[in-house]
Amino acid sequence: MSGFILKIIFFFNYYVLFYFIILNGIYFLMTILSFFTIRRYMNEYRMIKHRRVFHSSFYHPITVIAPAYNEESAIVESVKSMLQLNYPEFEIIVVNDGSSDRTLEILKEGYKLRKSLLPYQKLIPCKDIKGIYASKDYPNLVVVDKINGGKADALNAGINVAKYPLVSSIDSDSLLEPDAMLKLVRPFLDNKKTIAVGGIVRIANNCKIVAGKMVEVKLSTKWLPKFQIVEYLRAFLFGRVGLDALNSLLIISGAFGLFKKAAIVENGGYLIDSVGEDMELIIRMHRHMREKNKPYRVTFVPEPVCWTEVPETLKVLGRQRNRWHRGLIDSLWIHKKMLLNPRYGIVGLFAMPFFFFFEMLGPIVELLGYIVVPLSLYFHVINVQFAVLFFFVAFVFGIVLSLSSLVLEELSFRRYPKYSQVLQLFVFAVLENFGYRQLHAWWRFKGIIDFFKGSKQWGKMEKKGFETNV
Amino acid sequence: MKHKIVFAEDEPQIARLTIFKLELEGYEVIWEKDGGAAYESIKANNPDLVILDIMMPVMDGYQVLKKMKEDENLKNIPVVMLTVRGQEQDIIRGFDLGSADYIVKPFRPAELAARVKKILEE
Amino acid sequence: MNYLNSFSAEGQILIYTILILLITVILLFVYTFNLRIYINIKKKFIQIKQNRWEKSIFEYISQDSSRARFSLKLRYRYFKIFGEFVENYLINLKGEDFERIIQLLRDIGYGKMLIKALNKTNKWGKAYAAHLLGLMKYKQAESKLLKLFYHDKSTVVHFNSFEALNRIGSKEELPQRIKAVIKNKHIRNTIVIDILLGYGAGINPVLIEMLEDPEIDSQGKRLIVDILSFLKAIESSKAILRLARKTDDVELKIGCIKAFSSLEDPGNASYLIESLNSENWVIRSLSAKSLGRIGVKAAIPVLKDKLYFDKNYLVRLYSAFALKQMQEKGLHALKEVLVNQRDPQVCQIIIYVIQEGILT
């Protein structure tokens, strides 16, 4: 018996080694790809920087959907900031998702709303819409009042009412750079097959924001947001850019993306019962388009365009990551059929397996590694020297990867102007490998457990507020 | 007496050249690099004329213009819009909000000075 | 080294890996900071240079042209940063100041320097030099730019030399050049549109001719139709109509119908009325929209019919909008439908249209 266990432990060690090599190989490849992609992007940007402002009538008009649930305190300000968007033709649809506070009343007073008979079509399912309001002062503001149904449902309602061909969803607490939409829309103009575009989300904690506009980029004084800055840089600058270069982008942040409305409608809208409705939608789009053999493109613009507040306490952050991970599992689980299925091309053969084996199961392997390796040492299954050195390699490689995203940032956007800021980010990029990363694995591990525990109790209805996946 | 002008433009080279030209004509020019600062400066300096670029950080030209028109003390100050967008609707939007004149980039600094002179004489 | 030998073979590999990785960490760190320092120093340096250049330019502009003596000496290696400096003037100014600055650039030999750069630098440098030569309207560069346009493999160089030739006003083989750019699939649509619009209405005849060219695919034709429509080139109306009738490509047809809406030529009315019976609902709804915009009263019976019976919601919606745009008669038709129509959704549309107007 004990021999059997020892054997398992022995093989697990090999598994960890194998896993480590493959994962880091992919990361390394992605870093290289991102480097070239971003360099190209910067060169192109330099070339078009001084061009005439592009003629506005060629831009497709955009509908921005902002779901709101119990946001009476901030809603007027955040709508005001959205109305400042620099874009030739757009409308803002605020969807009041059955708030129990005075969100709707405050909007009515603040923007002189009157009831409108605006016709709309129920293209995708959503809870009943109680009323639509138009503003006297702002012809491009529409407020939709509906019965509570959660964020995905609110977005679906917004899509039903939207009158323009491109839709975007934004959180009322995140801040768009004024020309964000001008940058995001370009892929749609350049390639008619484009159905979804994402952009980089940055961390706004402690930044100076005046009248809904970013004035000065600062680092947070707290340590947790600093870890997240490094993490976001890595996730966006080489995670998504690299995945995009491989044509395998499966996530477009719920906080900020631009979609072709027809493509969302064709694929049935956001899934209401999912924790990760934004990721699920993208995977479903990939799936349906490939099943129908329609050419399409989901892409990414590597420019910082959206700023958002992140959690500053371990408890809130842990909850957020737990939920993100459940969303990830949920989305992958629904579409498990695509996994390793050659019919879905690179998405089935690379993107899905990558997310399934590394992103989803990663925390399990990582945590087990921290348990099994010491155990193996205890039972003398592996060489002490080897284990210790291997751990070192793992940590140092982690540091190299964290640093490469900072280097990419330095080569491209340099949004943090001071030396001290760069130095701090460097320190945190090193430190994140000792503690933060393990904590992150633990949160995600708990997410896996909660997912399998929670899946039995689904169907219970409760008032739904919303949180966003980045 | 020297006429005072607040000039809001975020492109420094063009701004400095224009100011150089306007100062040759004998105006006192206060330069602001963004819309927010421009609005504060207009409130503080009470100029005889304002030149606003449309594309600016913090607040764009339209927003500054709108805020000025809402303010009793500022609403009579003539405003000239400076814009790269030569399109009809942008110009109309500017006039709707109450601008006195507009200049489309690329522009002749001499022409800007001439228009400023004309407005100030009226 | 003796110490190393006490490790196993795998152990030694790992130790080397760690060493390499640690060195990488240090290199990345040093590299980033050096980069930052280098960039900051360069910025300061450029600032100083540019201040000096700016002073000279102001002096030059404020003097009488007869007495103008200019004290600016430029070294080849600064051609890029000088370009970034002078570009702002070339883009934002016109009239006498613009002419004088161009004259100055010629006098100090900047044009020649840029032509040298066209031969010497990498593709981004070449593209940038071409761009600046275009802004300077430097005629002497024409033959060199033509050569680059036809023979350089890089897309950026290709379209930048194209745009430069346009700015210079080169008439050499203009139609062929435009065709080459439209056919080149590596150039982004946004850039093609931007460049072609730079011509203004002058190239309309060339574009119209290209609508009939079998060598250009429907995507390229769609682009041309979009441009003609933006320029409101009414003379292209007939050619676009012929194209719409001939093509099977739905996207292209949609582009044509959109163009009819912006051209507002009543001559296309009969085609639009026919299209109301197309199998494709996008074509039907856009045709209704265009008919409304042009105000074709003859379409009222068909639009009424669409509002009653069409399966697609948007076709009904746009038919209602179109009727609303046809004054008395259209309004009358709307009210008639309202009285007889049972579908509550259609009734809601009509009430909305009558009370609050139309959506754009």
PDB file of C-alpha atoms in Angstrom, chain A residues 249-390:
ATOM      1  CA  LEU A 249      -8.643  35.278 -27.346  1.00  0.00           C
ATOM      2  CA  LEU A 250     -11.289  33.789 -25.051  1.00  0.00           C
ATOM      3  CA  ILE A 251     -11.747  36.662 -22.641  1.00  0.00           C
ATOM      4  CA  ILE A 252     -12.817  40.204 -23.267  1.00  0.00           C
ATOM      5  CA  SER A 253     -13.187  42.012 -20.028  1.00  0.00           C
ATOM      6  CA  GLY A 254     -16.734  42.523 -18.850  1.00  0.00           C
ATOM      7  CA  ALA A 255     -15.694  45.972 -17.773  1.00  0.00           C
ATOM      8  CA  PHE A 256     -14.748  47.020 -21.244  1.00  0.00           C
ATOM      9  CA  GLY A 257     -15.362  45.557 -24.687  1.00  0.00           C
ATOM     10  CA  LEU A 258     -16.993  46.504 -27.965  1.00  0.00           C
ATOM     11  CA  PHE A 259     -19.184  44.071 -29.865  1.00  0.00           C
ATOM     12  CA  LYS A 260     -21.074  43.799 -33.092  1.00  0.00           C
ATOM     13  CA  LYS A 261     -24.689  43.754 -31.949  1.00  0.00           C
ATOM     14  CA  ALA A 262     -25.775  41.395 -34.715  1.00  0.00           C
ATOM     15  CA  ALA A 263     -23.221  38.828 -33.551  1.00  0.00           C
ATOM     16  CA  ILE A 264     -24.448  38.954 -29.948  1.00  0.00           C
ATOM     17  CA  VAL A 265     -28.057  38.643 -31.058  1.00  0.00           C
ATOM     18  CA  GLU A 266     -27.256  35.823 -33.460  1.00  0.00           C
ATOM     19  CA  ASN A 267     -25.622  33.914 -30.631  1.00  0.00           C
ATOM     20  CA  GLY A 268     -28.438  34.473 -28.165  1.00  0.00           C
ATOM     21  CA  GLY A 269     -27.117  37.223 -25.912  1.00  0.00           C
ATOM     22  CA  TYR A 270     -25.567  36.945 -22.458  1.00  0.00           C
ATOM     23  CA  LEU A 271     -26.264  33.788 -20.503  1.00  0.00           C
ATOM     24  CA  ILE A 272     -28.290  34.772 -17.485  1.00  0.00           C
ATOM     25  CA  ASP A 273     -27.367  32.013 -15.054  1.00  0.00           C
ATOM     26  CA  SER A 274     -23.633  32.147 -15.533  1.00  0.00           C
ATOM     27  CA  VAL A 275     -21.161  33.666 -13.063  1.00  0.00           C
ATOM     28  CA  GLY A 276     -18.849  34.527 -15.937  1.00  0.00           C
ATOM     29  CA  GLU A 277     -21.295  35.777 -18.513  1.00  0.00           C
ATOM     30  CA  ASP A 278     -18.695  37.798 -20.423  1.00  0.00           C
ATOM     31  CA  MET A 279     -16.267  34.958 -20.973  1.00  0.00           C
ATOM     32  CA  GLU A 280     -19.082  32.542 -21.752  1.00  0.00           C
ATOM     33  CA  LEU A 281     -20.365  34.832 -24.478  1.00  0.00           C
ATOM     34  CA  ILE A 282     -16.982  35.025 -26.194  1.00  0.00           C
ATOM     35  CA  ILE A 283     -16.511  31.257 -26.100  1.00  0.00           C
ATOM     36  CA  ARG A 284     -20.035  30.785 -27.443  1.00  0.00           C
ATOM     37  CA  MET A 285     -19.312  33.216 -30.269  1.00  0.00           C
ATOM     38  CA  HIS A 286     -16.162  31.303 -31.157  1.00  0.00           C
ATOM     39  CA  ARG A 287     -18.113  28.070 -31.044  1.00  0.00           C
ATOM     40  CA  HIS A 288     -21.099  29.125 -33.125  1.00  0.00           C
ATOM     41  CA  MET A 289     -19.087  30.954 -35.737  1.00  0.00           C
ATOM     42  CA  ARG A 290     -16.839  27.937 -36.197  1.00  0.00           C
ATOM     43  CA  GLU A 291     -19.765  25.537 -36.289  1.00  0.00           C
ATOM     44  CA  LYS A 292     -21.369  27.635 -39.002  1.00  0.00           C
ATOM     45  CA  ASN A 293     -18.031  27.997 -40.782  1.00  0.00           C
ATOM     46  CA  LYS A 294     -18.394  31.749 -40.803  1.00  0.00           C
ATOM     47  CA  PRO A 295     -15.213  33.790 -40.934  1.00  0.00           C
ATOM     48  CA  TYR A 296     -14.949  36.029 -37.876  1.00  0.00           C
ATOM     49  CA  ARG A 297     -12.414  37.823 -35.733  1.00  0.00           C
ATOM     50  CA  VAL A 298     -12.193  38.495 -32.015  1.00  0.00           C
ATOM     51  CA  THR A 299      -9.345  40.845 -31.313  1.00  0.00           C
ATOM     52  CA  PHE A 300      -7.589  43.088 -28.841  1.00  0.00           C
ATOM     53  CA  VAL A 301      -6.260  46.639 -28.922  1.00  0.00           C
ATOM     54  CA  PRO A 302      -3.147  46.890 -26.754  1.00  0.00           C
ATOM     55  CA  GLU A 303      -3.785  50.374 -25.450  1.00  0.00           C
ATOM     56  CA  PRO A 304      -4.719  51.477 -21.984  1.00  0.00           C
ATOM     57  CA  VAL A 305      -8.202  52.730 -22.371  1.00  0.00           C
ATOM     58  CA  CYS A 306     -10.248  51.880 -19.313  1.00  0.00           C
ATOM     59  CA  TRP A 307      -9.454  52.604 -15.672  1.00  0.00           C
ATOM     60  CA  THR A 308     -11.101  50.771 -12.831  1.00  0.00           C
ATOM     61  CA  GLU A 309     -10.973  50.533  -9.034  1.00  0.00           C
ATOM     62  CA  VAL A 310      -9.735  47.233  -7.613  1.00  0.00           C
ATOM     63  CA  PRO A 311     -10.236  45.703  -4.154  1.00  0.00           C
ATOM     64  CA  GLU A 312      -7.869  46.903  -1.444  1.00  0.00           C
ATOM     65  CA  THR A 313      -8.522  44.226   1.178  1.00  0.00           C
ATOM     66  CA  LEU A 314      -7.678  40.546   1.092  1.00  0.00           C
ATOM     67  CA  LYS A 315     -11.231  39.559   1.892  1.00  0.00           C
ATOM     68  CA  VAL A 316     -12.827  41.408  -1.027  1.00  0.00           C
ATOM     69  CA  LEU A 317     -10.061  40.450  -3.412  1.00  0.00           C
ATOM     70  CA  GLY A 318     -10.351  36.797  -2.403  1.00  0.00           C
ATOM     71  CA  ARG A 319     -14.060  36.863  -3.058  1.00  0.00           C
ATOM     72  CA  GLN A 320     -13.539  38.519  -6.431  1.00  0.00           C
ATOM     73  CA  ARG A 321     -10.954  35.968  -7.564  1.00  0.00           C
ATOM     74  CA  ASN A 322     -13.072  33.115  -6.282  1.00  0.00           C
ATOM     75  CA  ARG A 323     -15.958  34.354  -8.393  1.00  0.00           C
ATOM     76  CA  TRP A 324     -13.802  34.914 -11.485  1.00  0.00           C
ATOM     77  CA  HIS A 325     -12.538  31.402 -11.226  1.00  0.00           C
ATOM     78  CA  ARG A 326     -16.030  29.996 -10.878  1.00  0.00           C
ATOM     79  CA  GLY A 327     -16.973  32.009 -13.962  1.00  0.00           C
ATOM     80  CA  LEU A 328     -14.036  30.541 -15.837  1.00  0.00           C
ATOM     81  CA  ILE A 329     -14.912  26.968 -14.872  1.00  0.00           C
ATOM     82  CA  ASP A 330     -18.550  27.545 -15.682  1.00  0.00           C
ATOM     83  CA  SER A 331     -17.793  28.920 -19.148  1.00  0.00           C
ATOM     84  CA  LEU A 332     -15.347  26.136 -19.960  1.00  0.00           C
ATOM     85  CA  TRP A 333     -17.697  23.496 -18.585  1.00  0.00           C
ATOM     86  CA  ILE A 334     -20.609  24.628 -20.731  1.00  0.00           C
ATOM     87  CA  HIS A 335     -18.442  24.366 -23.820  1.00  0.00           C
ATOM     88  CA  LYS A 336     -16.378  21.326 -22.847  1.00  0.00           C
ATOM     89  CA  LYS A 337     -17.324  19.795 -26.167  1.00  0.00           C
ATOM     90  CA  MET A 338     -14.862  22.144 -27.866  1.00  0.00           C
ATOM     91  CA  LEU A 339     -11.950  20.860 -25.805  1.00  0.00           C
ATOM     92  CA  LEU A 340      -9.341  19.225 -28.054  1.00  0.00           C
ATOM     93  CA  ASN A 341     -11.881  19.088 -30.845  1.00  0.00           C
ATOM     94  CA  PRO A 342     -10.180  19.763 -34.203  1.00  0.00           C
ATOM     95  CA  ARG A 343     -13.440  21.019 -35.605  1.00  0.00           C
ATOM     96  CA  TYR A 344     -12.940  24.243 -33.637  1.00  0.00           C
ATOM     97  CA  GLY A 345      -9.507  24.878 -35.079  1.00  0.00           C
ATOM     98  CA  ILE A 346      -6.981  26.676 -32.912  1.00  0.00           C
ATOM     99  CA  VAL A 347      -9.647  27.534 -30.333  1.00  0.00           C
ATOM    100  CA  GLY A 348     -10.430  23.857 -29.774  1.00  0.00           C
ATOM    101  CA  LEU A 349      -6.856  22.655 -30.011  1.00  0.00           C
ATOM    102  CA  PHE A 350      -4.976  25.399 -28.223  1.00  0.00           C
ATOM    103  CA  ALA A 351      -7.080  28.033 -26.470  1.00  0.00           C
ATOM    104  CA  MET A 352      -9.557  25.725 -24.749  1.00  0.00           C
ATOM    105  CA  PRO A 353      -6.948  23.205 -23.555  1.00  0.00           C
ATOM    106  CA  PHE A 354      -4.716  26.057 -22.403  1.00  0.00           C
ATOM    107  CA  PHE A 355      -7.474  27.559 -20.305  1.00  0.00           C
ATOM    108  CA  PHE A 356      -8.704  24.161 -19.145  1.00  0.00           C
ATOM    109  CA  PHE A 357      -5.451  22.555 -18.084  1.00  0.00           C
ATOM    110  CA  PHE A 358      -3.438  25.569 -17.072  1.00  0.00           C
ATOM    111  CA  GLU A 359      -5.745  28.404 -16.083  1.00  0.00           C
ATOM    112  CA  MET A 360      -8.503  26.269 -14.598  1.00  0.00           C
ATOM    113  CA  LEU A 361      -6.644  23.319 -13.079  1.00  0.00           C
ATOM    114  CA  GLY A 362      -3.469  25.322 -12.485  1.00  0.00           C
ATOM    115  CA  PRO A 363      -4.252  26.150  -8.847  1.00  0.00           C
ATOM    116  CA  ILE A 364      -4.737  22.475  -8.010  1.00  0.00           C
ATOM    117  CA  VAL A 365      -1.411  21.453  -9.490  1.00  0.00           C
ATOM    118  CA  GLU A 366       0.323  24.410  -7.909  1.00  0.00           C
ATOM    119  CA  LEU A 367      -1.057  23.793  -4.427  1.00  0.00           C
ATOM    120  CA  LEU A 368      -0.513  20.043  -4.649  1.00  0.00           C
ATOM    121  CA  GLY A 369       3.029  20.791  -5.699  1.00  0.00           C
ATOM    122  CA  TYR A 370       3.578  22.757  -2.506  1.00  0.00           C
ATOM    123  CA  ILE A 371       2.302  19.750  -0.528  1.00  0.00           C
ATOM    124  CA  VAL A 372       3.649  16.810  -2.475  1.00  0.00           C
ATOM    125  CA  VAL A 373       7.162  18.020  -3.051  1.00  0.00           C
ATOM    126  CA  PRO A 374       7.939  18.342   0.671  1.00  0.00           C
ATOM    127  CA  LEU A 375       6.270  14.965   1.187  1.00  0.00           C
ATOM    128  CA  SER A 376       8.448  13.397  -1.468  1.00  0.00           C
ATOM    129  CA  LEU A 377      11.441  14.850   0.240  1.00  0.00           C
ATOM    130  CA  TYR A 378      10.334  13.348   3.509  1.00  0.00           C
ATOM    131  CA  PHE A 379       9.913   9.916   1.952  1.00  0.00           C
ATOM    132  CA  HIS A 380      13.125  10.308  -0.032  1.00  0.00           C
ATOM    133  CA  VAL A 381      11.261   9.755  -3.279  1.00  0.00           C
ATOM    134  CA  ILE A 382      13.208  12.513  -4.960  1.00  0.00           C
ATOM    135  CA  ASN A 383      16.596  13.960  -4.589  1.00  0.00           C
ATOM    136  CA  VAL A 384      16.730  16.838  -2.084  1.00  0.00           C
ATOM    137  CA  GLN A 385      19.147  18.762  -4.176  1.00  0.00           C
ATOM    138  CA  PHE A 386      16.982  18.466  -7.224  1.00  0.00           C
ATOM    139  CA  ALA A 387      13.820  19.552  -5.428  1.00  0.00           C
ATOM    140  CA  VAL A 388      15.371  22.612  -3.874  1.00  0.00           C
ATOM    141  CA  LEU A 389      16.966  23.684  -7.114  1.00  0.00           C
ATOM    142  CA  PHE A 390      13.756  23.076  -8.998  1.00  0.00           C
TER     143      PHE A 390
END
